[in-house]
Coordinates of C-alpha atoms in Angstrom, one line a residue:
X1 CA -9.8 23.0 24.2
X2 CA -12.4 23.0 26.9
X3 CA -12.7 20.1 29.6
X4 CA -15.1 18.3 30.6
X5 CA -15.5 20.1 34.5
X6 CA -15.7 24.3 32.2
X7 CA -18.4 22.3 30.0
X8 CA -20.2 20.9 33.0
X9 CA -19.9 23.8 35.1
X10 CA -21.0 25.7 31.9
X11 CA -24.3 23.7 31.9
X12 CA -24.6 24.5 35.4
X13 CA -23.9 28.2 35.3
X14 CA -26.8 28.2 32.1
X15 CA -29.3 25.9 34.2
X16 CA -29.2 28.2 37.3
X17 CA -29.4 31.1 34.9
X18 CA -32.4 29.8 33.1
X19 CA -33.9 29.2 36.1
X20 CA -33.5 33.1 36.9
X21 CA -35.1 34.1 33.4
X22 CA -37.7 32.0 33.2
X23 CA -40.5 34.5 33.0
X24 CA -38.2 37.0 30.8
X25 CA -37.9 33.9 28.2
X26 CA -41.7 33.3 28.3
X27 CA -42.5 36.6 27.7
X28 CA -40.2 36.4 24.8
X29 CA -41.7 33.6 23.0
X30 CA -43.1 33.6 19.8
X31 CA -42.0 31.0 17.4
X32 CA -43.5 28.6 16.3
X33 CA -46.1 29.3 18.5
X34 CA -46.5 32.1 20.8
X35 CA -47.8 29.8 24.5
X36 CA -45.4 32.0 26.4
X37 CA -43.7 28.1 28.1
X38 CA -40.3 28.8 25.9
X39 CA -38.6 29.5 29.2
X40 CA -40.4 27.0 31.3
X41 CA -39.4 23.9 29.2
X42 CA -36.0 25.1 28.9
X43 CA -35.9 25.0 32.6
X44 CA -37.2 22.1 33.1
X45 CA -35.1 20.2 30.6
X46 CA -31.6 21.8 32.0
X47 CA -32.3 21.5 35.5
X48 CA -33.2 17.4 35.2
X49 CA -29.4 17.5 33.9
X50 CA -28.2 20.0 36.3
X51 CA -29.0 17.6 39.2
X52 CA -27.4 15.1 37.4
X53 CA -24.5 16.5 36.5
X54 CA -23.6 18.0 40.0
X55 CA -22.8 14.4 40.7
X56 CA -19.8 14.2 38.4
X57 CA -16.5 13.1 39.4
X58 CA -14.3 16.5 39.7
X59 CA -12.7 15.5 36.4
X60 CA -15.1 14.5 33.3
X61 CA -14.8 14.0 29.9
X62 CA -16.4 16.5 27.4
X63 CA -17.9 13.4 26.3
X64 CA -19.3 12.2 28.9
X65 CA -21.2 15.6 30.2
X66 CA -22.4 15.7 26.9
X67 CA -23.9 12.2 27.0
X68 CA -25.5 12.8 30.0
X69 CA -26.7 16.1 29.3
X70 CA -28.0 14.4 25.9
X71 CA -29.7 11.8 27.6
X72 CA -32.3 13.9 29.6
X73 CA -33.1 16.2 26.8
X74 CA -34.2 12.8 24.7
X75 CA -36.9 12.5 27.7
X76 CA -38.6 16.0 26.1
X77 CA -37.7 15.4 22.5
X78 CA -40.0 12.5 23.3
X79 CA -42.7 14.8 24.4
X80 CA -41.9 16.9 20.7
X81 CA -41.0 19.9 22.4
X82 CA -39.0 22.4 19.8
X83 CA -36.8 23.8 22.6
X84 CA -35.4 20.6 23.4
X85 CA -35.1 19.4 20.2
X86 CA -32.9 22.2 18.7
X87 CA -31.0 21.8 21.9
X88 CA -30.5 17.8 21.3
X89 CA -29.3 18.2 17.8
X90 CA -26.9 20.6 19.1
X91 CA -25.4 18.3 21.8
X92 CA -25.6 15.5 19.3
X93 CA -22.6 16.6 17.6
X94 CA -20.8 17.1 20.4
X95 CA -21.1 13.4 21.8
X96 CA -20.6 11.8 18.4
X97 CA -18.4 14.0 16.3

């Protein structure tokens, strides 16, 4: 069972990574539509959370990194961004099921 801190630190670990491969996942982009800003949403969206969930207590719940996590990717599903939104129905089920 994972905890709360390996799923936050997780988030972290994929945020800074992102951030590393941004242009590689641009570059990669092609569905639905090929703008080449695959990479640069996803950074965007993970690194609003990242600053946000380095200011966890040491010991969190899986539910509430999820929840917080959740919350700032509803900010770009707002904006109808396909990224975020397969990455909010994913975290969905994490929070409520």
């Amino acid at each position: 069972m994972i905890k709360g801190s390996q799923l936050r630190d997780a988030f972290i670990s994929g945020a800074n990574s992102i951030s590393n491969c941004r242009q590689q996942v641009d570059a990669l982009n092609v569905f639905p539509v090929p703008d080449g800003d695959t990479g640069t949403n996803m950074s965007m969206t993970i690194n609003a959370a990242k600053r946000e969930l380095e200011t966890l207590k040491d010991d969190p719940t899986v539910e509430q990194v999820s929840k917080l996590y959740l919350s700032y990717i509803c900010i770009y599903v707002i904006n109808d961004n396909l990224t975020t939104t397969i990455q909010f129905v994913y975290f969905r089920e994490i929070c409520f099921y």
